[in-house]
Amino acid sequence: MPKMKSVSSAKKRFTLTATGKIKRKHAFKSHILTKKTTKQKRNLTHVTTVDHANLKAVRKMLVM
């Protein structure tokens, strides 16, 4: 049986915490920032965890 490969793009986007949760960055923070408010950009800066609804799919991409 061949080895399972994780999705390369997922490896770059997600990291594990010590407790086993998966961290992610917010979207909409890379370009077209002039029309966004300072508050909106500031709130997009912080790292958050992957939602429960997407957790199974992300774990599958990371081969966990």
GROMACS .gro file of N, CA, C and O in nm:
model
  256
    1MET      N    1   0.084  -0.118   0.000
    1MET     CA    2   0.000   0.000   0.000
    1MET      C    3   0.089   0.125   0.000
    1MET      O    4   0.183   0.135   0.080
    2PRO      N    5   0.063   0.220  -0.090
    2PRO     CA    6   0.146   0.341  -0.092
    2PRO      C    7   0.120   0.431   0.028
    2PRO      O    8   0.016   0.421   0.092
    3LYS      N    9   0.217   0.515   0.055
    3LYS     CA   10   0.203   0.609   0.166
    3LYS      C   11   0.095   0.713   0.135
    3LYS      O   12   0.077   0.752   0.020
    4MET      N   13   0.027   0.758   0.241
    4MET     CA   14  -0.071   0.867   0.226
    4MET      C   15   0.007   0.997   0.221
    4MET      O   16   0.098   1.020   0.300
    5LYS      N   17  -0.028   1.084   0.128
    5LYS     CA   18   0.039   1.213   0.117
    5LYS      C   19  -0.057   1.323   0.163
    5LYS      O   20  -0.175   1.322   0.129
    6SER      N   21  -0.003   1.416   0.241
    6SER     CA   22  -0.085   1.529   0.282
    6SER      C   23  -0.086   1.632   0.170
    6SER      O   24   0.003   1.636   0.086
    7VAL      N   25  -0.189   1.716   0.169
    7VAL     CA   26  -0.203   1.820   0.067
    7VAL      C   27  -0.102   1.930   0.097
    7VAL      O   28  -0.100   1.985   0.207
    8SER      N   29  -0.016   1.960   0.000
    8SER     CA   30   0.094   2.054   0.021
    8SER      C   31   0.045   2.193   0.060
    8SER      O   32   0.105   2.260   0.143
    9SER      N   33  -0.065   2.237  -0.001
    9SER     CA   34  -0.117   2.369   0.032
    9SER      C   35  -0.169   2.374   0.175
    9SER      O   36  -0.158   2.477   0.242
   10ALA      N   37  -0.223   2.264   0.224
   10ALA     CA   38  -0.273   2.258   0.362
   10ALA      C   39  -0.158   2.262   0.462
   10ALA      O   40  -0.169   2.323   0.568
   11LYS      N   41  -0.046   2.200   0.426
   11LYS     CA   42   0.072   2.203   0.514
   11LYS      C   43   0.120   2.344   0.539
   11LYS      O   44   0.168   2.378   0.646
   12LYS      N   45   0.107   2.429   0.435
   12LYS     CA   46   0.154   2.567   0.445
   12LYS      C   47   0.055   2.656   0.521
   12LYS      O   48   0.093   2.759   0.573
   13ARG      N   49  -0.072   2.619   0.524
   13ARG     CA   50  -0.175   2.706   0.579
   13ARG      C   51  -0.217   2.675   0.722
   13ARG      O   52  -0.271   2.762   0.790
   14PHE      N   53  -0.198   2.553   0.767
   14PHE     CA   54  -0.247   2.511   0.899
   14PHE      C   55  -0.132   2.463   0.986
   14PHE      O   56  -0.038   2.401   0.937
   15THR      N   57  -0.142   2.492   1.117
   15THR     CA   58  -0.045   2.440   1.213
   15THR      C   59  -0.119   2.384   1.333
   15THR      O   60  -0.232   2.425   1.362
   16LEU      N   61  -0.056   2.290   1.400
   16LEU     CA   62  -0.117   2.226   1.517
   16LEU      C   63  -0.078   2.300   1.645
   16LEU      O   64   0.033   2.349   1.657
   17THR      N   65  -0.171   2.304   1.739
   17THR     CA   66  -0.140   2.356   1.871
   17THR      C   67  -0.096   2.240   1.960
   17THR      O   68  -0.107   2.124   1.920
   18ALA      N   69  -0.051   2.270   2.080
   18ALA     CA   70  -0.006   2.166   2.172
   18ALA      C   71  -0.121   2.077   2.217
   18ALA      O   72  -0.101   1.960   2.249
   19THR      N   73  -0.243   2.131   2.218
   19THR     CA   74  -0.359   2.053   2.263
   19THR      C   75  -0.425   1.977   2.149
   19THR      O   76  -0.524   1.908   2.171
   20GLY      N   77  -0.374   1.992   2.025
   20GLY     CA   78  -0.426   1.916   1.913
   20GLY      C   79  -0.523   1.992   1.825
   20GLY      O   80  -0.576   1.938   1.728
   21LYS      N   81  -0.550   2.118   1.859
   21LYS     CA   82  -0.637   2.200   1.774
   21LYS      C   83  -0.556   2.247   1.652
   21LYS      O   84  -0.434   2.243   1.652
   22ILE      N   85  -0.627   2.291   1.549
   22ILE     CA   86  -0.561   2.335   1.427
   22ILE      C   87  -0.579   2.486   1.413
   22ILE      O   88  -0.690   2.537   1.415
   23LYS      N   89  -0.466   2.557   1.400
   23LYS     CA   90  -0.468   2.702   1.385
   23LYS      C   91  -0.474   2.739   1.237
   23LYS      O   92  -0.421   2.668   1.152
   24ARG      N   93  -0.537   2.854   1.210
   24ARG     CA   94  -0.545   2.906   1.073
   24ARG      C   95  -0.541   3.059   1.078
   24ARG      O   96  -0.567   3.119   1.181
   25LYS      N   97  -0.509   3.118   0.965
   25LYS     CA   98  -0.512   3.263   0.951
   25LYS      C   99  -0.646   3.303   0.890
   25LYS      O  100  -0.712   3.222   0.824
   26HIS      N  101  -0.683   3.428   0.909
   26HIS     CA  102  -0.805   3.480   0.847
   26HIS      C  103  -0.780   3.509   0.700
   26HIS      O  104  -0.668   3.544   0.659
   27ALA      N  105  -0.885   3.498   0.621
   27ALA     CA  106  -0.879   3.535   0.479
   27ALA      C  107  -0.902   3.686   0.466
   27ALA      O  108  -0.931   3.754   0.565
   28PHE      N  109  -0.890   3.736   0.345
   28PHE     CA  110  -0.918   3.877   0.310
   28PHE      C  111  -0.820   3.975   0.374
   28PHE      O  112  -0.855   4.088   0.402
   29LYS      N  113  -0.695   3.935   0.395
   29LYS     CA  114  -0.596   4.024   0.455
   29LYS      C  115  -0.474   4.042   0.365
   29LYS      O  116  -0.376   4.102   0.406
   30SER      N  117  -0.479   3.996   0.241
   30SER     CA  118  -0.359   3.999   0.159
   30SER      C  119  -0.353   4.116   0.061
   30SER      O  120  -0.246   4.171   0.037
   31HIS      N  121  -0.464   4.157   0.004
   31HIS     CA  122  -0.463   4.268  -0.092
   31HIS      C  123  -0.599   4.337  -0.093
   31HIS      O  124  -0.692   4.293  -0.026
   32ILE      N  125  -0.609   4.447  -0.165
   32ILE     CA  126  -0.727   4.536  -0.167
   32ILE      C  127  -0.761   4.578  -0.025
   32ILE      O  128  -0.873   4.562   0.023
   33LEU      N  129  -0.662   4.635   0.042
   33LEU     CA  130  -0.679   4.673   0.182
   33LEU      C  131  -0.722   4.818   0.200
   33LEU      O  132  -0.759   4.857   0.311
   34THR      N  133  -0.720   4.896   0.093
   34THR     CA  134  -0.752   5.038   0.107
   34THR      C  135  -0.899   5.062   0.138
   34THR      O  136  -0.933   5.156   0.209
   35LYS      N  137  -0.985   4.977   0.086
   35LYS     CA  138  -1.129   4.997   0.110
   35LYS      C  139  -1.175   4.936   0.243
   35LYS      O  140  -1.288   4.959   0.285
   36LYS      N  141  -1.091   4.859   0.308
   36LYS     CA  142  -1.127   4.798   0.436
   36LYS      C  143  -1.091   4.892   0.550
   36LYS      O  144  -0.989   4.960   0.545
   37THR      N  145  -1.173   4.892   0.654
   37THR     CA  146  -1.149   4.980   0.767
   37THR      C  147  -1.032   4.928   0.849
   37THR      O  148  -0.997   4.810   0.843
   38THR      N  149  -0.974   5.017   0.929
   38THR     CA  150  -0.861   4.979   1.015
   38THR      C  151  -0.904   4.872   1.115
   38THR      O  152  -0.829   4.778   1.142
   39LYS      N  153  -1.024   4.885   1.167
   39LYS     CA  154  -1.077   4.787   1.263
   39LYS      C  155  -1.091   4.650   1.197
   39LYS      O  156  -1.056   4.548   1.257
   40GLN      N  157  -1.141   4.649   1.075
   40GLN     CA  158  -1.159   4.523   1.002
   40GLN      C  159  -1.024   4.455   0.978
   40GLN      O  160  -1.009   4.335   1.001
   41LYS      N  161  -0.925   4.532   0.935
   41LYS     CA  162  -0.791   4.477   0.910
   41LYS      C  163  -0.725   4.428   1.039
   41LYS      O  164  -0.660   4.325   1.040
   42ARG      N  165  -0.745   4.503   1.147
   42ARG     CA  166  -0.688   4.464   1.276
   42ARG      C  167  -0.748   4.332   1.324
   42ARG      O  168  -0.677   4.245   1.374
   43ASN      N  169  -0.878   4.315   1.309
   43ASN     CA  170  -0.944   4.192   1.353
   43ASN      C  171  -0.907   4.072   1.266
   43ASN      O  172  -0.912   3.958   1.313
   44LEU      N  173  -0.870   4.096   1.141
   44LEU     CA  174  -0.827   3.987   1.052
   44LEU      C  175  -0.683   3.943   1.080
   44LEU      O  176  -0.641   3.839   1.033
   45THR      N  177  -0.609   4.022   1.157
   45THR     CA  178  -0.469   3.992   1.185
   45THR      C  179  -0.454   3.869   1.274
   45THR      O  180  -0.363   3.789   1.255
   46HIS      N  181  -0.543   3.852   1.369
   46HIS     CA  182  -0.528   3.749   1.471
   46HIS      C  183  -0.548   3.608   1.414
   46HIS      O  184  -0.629   3.587   1.324
   47VAL      N  185  -0.475   3.514   1.471
   47VAL     CA  186  -0.487   3.373   1.433
   47VAL      C  187  -0.603   3.312   1.510
   47VAL      O  188  -0.628   3.348   1.625
   48THR      N  189  -0.674   3.221   1.447
   48THR     CA  190  -0.787   3.154   1.511
   48THR      C  191  -0.779   3.005   1.486
   48THR      O  192  -0.689   2.958   1.419
   49THR      N  193  -0.875   2.930   1.540
   49THR     CA  194  -0.876   2.786   1.520
   49THR      C  195  -0.976   2.749   1.411
   49THR      O  196  -1.068   2.825   1.381
   50VAL      N  197  -0.956   2.633   1.353
   50VAL     CA  198  -1.046   2.583   1.248
   50VAL      C  199  -1.179   2.547   1.313
   50VAL      O  200  -1.183   2.487   1.420
   51ASP      N  201  -1.288   2.584   1.247
   51ASP     CA  202  -1.422   2.557   1.298
   51ASP      C  203  -1.451   2.408   1.298
   51ASP      O  204  -1.394   2.331   1.220
   52HIS      N  205  -1.541   2.368   1.386
   52HIS     CA  206  -1.579   2.227   1.401
   52HIS      C  207  -1.633   2.169   1.270
   52HIS      O  208  -1.608   2.052   1.239
   53ALA      N  209  -1.705   2.250   1.193
   53ALA     CA  210  -1.764   2.203   1.067
   53ALA      C  211  -1.658   2.165   0.963
   53ALA      O  212  -1.680   2.077   0.881
   54ASN      N  213  -1.542   2.230   0.967
   54ASN     CA  214  -1.436   2.205   0.870
   54ASN      C  215  -1.323   2.119   0.922
   54ASN      O  216  -1.231   2.085   0.849
   55LEU      N  217  -1.331   2.082   1.049
   55LEU     CA  218  -1.220   2.011   1.114
   55LEU      C  219  -1.190   1.877   1.048
   55LEU      O  220  -1.073   1.844   1.025
   56LYS      N  221  -1.293   1.802   1.014
   56LYS     CA  222  -1.274   1.670   0.954
   56LYS      C  223  -1.203   1.680   0.819
   56LYS      O  224  -1.111   1.603   0.789
   57ALA      N  225  -1.243   1.777   0.739
   57ALA     CA  226  -1.183   1.796   0.605
   57ALA      C  227  -1.037   1.838   0.616
   57ALA      O  228  -0.952   1.790   0.540
   58VAL      N  229  -1.007   1.926   0.711
   58VAL     CA  230  -0.869   1.974   0.727
   58VAL      C  231  -0.780   1.861   0.779
   58VAL      O  232  -0.668   1.845   0.733
   59ARG      N  233  -0.831   1.784   0.874
   59ARG     CA  234  -0.755   1.669   0.924
   59ARG      C  235  -0.725   1.569   0.812
   59ARG      O  236  -0.617   1.510   0.806
   60LYS      N  237  -0.821   1.549   0.722
   60LYS     CA  238  -0.802   1.457   0.610
   60LYS      C  239  -0.694   1.510   0.516
   60LYS      O  240  -0.612   1.433   0.465
   61MET      N  241  -0.693   1.642   0.494
   61MET     CA  242  -0.590   1.702   0.407
   61MET      C  243  -0.451   1.688   0.468
   61MET      O  244  -0.353   1.671   0.397
   62LEU      N  245  -0.444   1.698   0.602
   62LEU     CA  246  -0.316   1.688   0.670
   62LEU      C  247  -0.278   1.543   0.703
   62LEU      O  248  -0.174   1.519   0.763
   63VAL      N  249  -0.362   1.448   0.666
   63VAL     CA  250  -0.343   1.304   0.690
   63VAL      C  251  -0.318   1.280   0.838
   63VAL      O  252  -0.208   1.246   0.882
   64MET      N  253  -0.422   1.306   0.918
   64MET     CA  254  -0.414   1.286   1.062
   64MET      C  255  -0.512   1.180   1.106
   64MET      O  256  -0.617   1.167   1.056
   0.00000   0.00000   0.00000
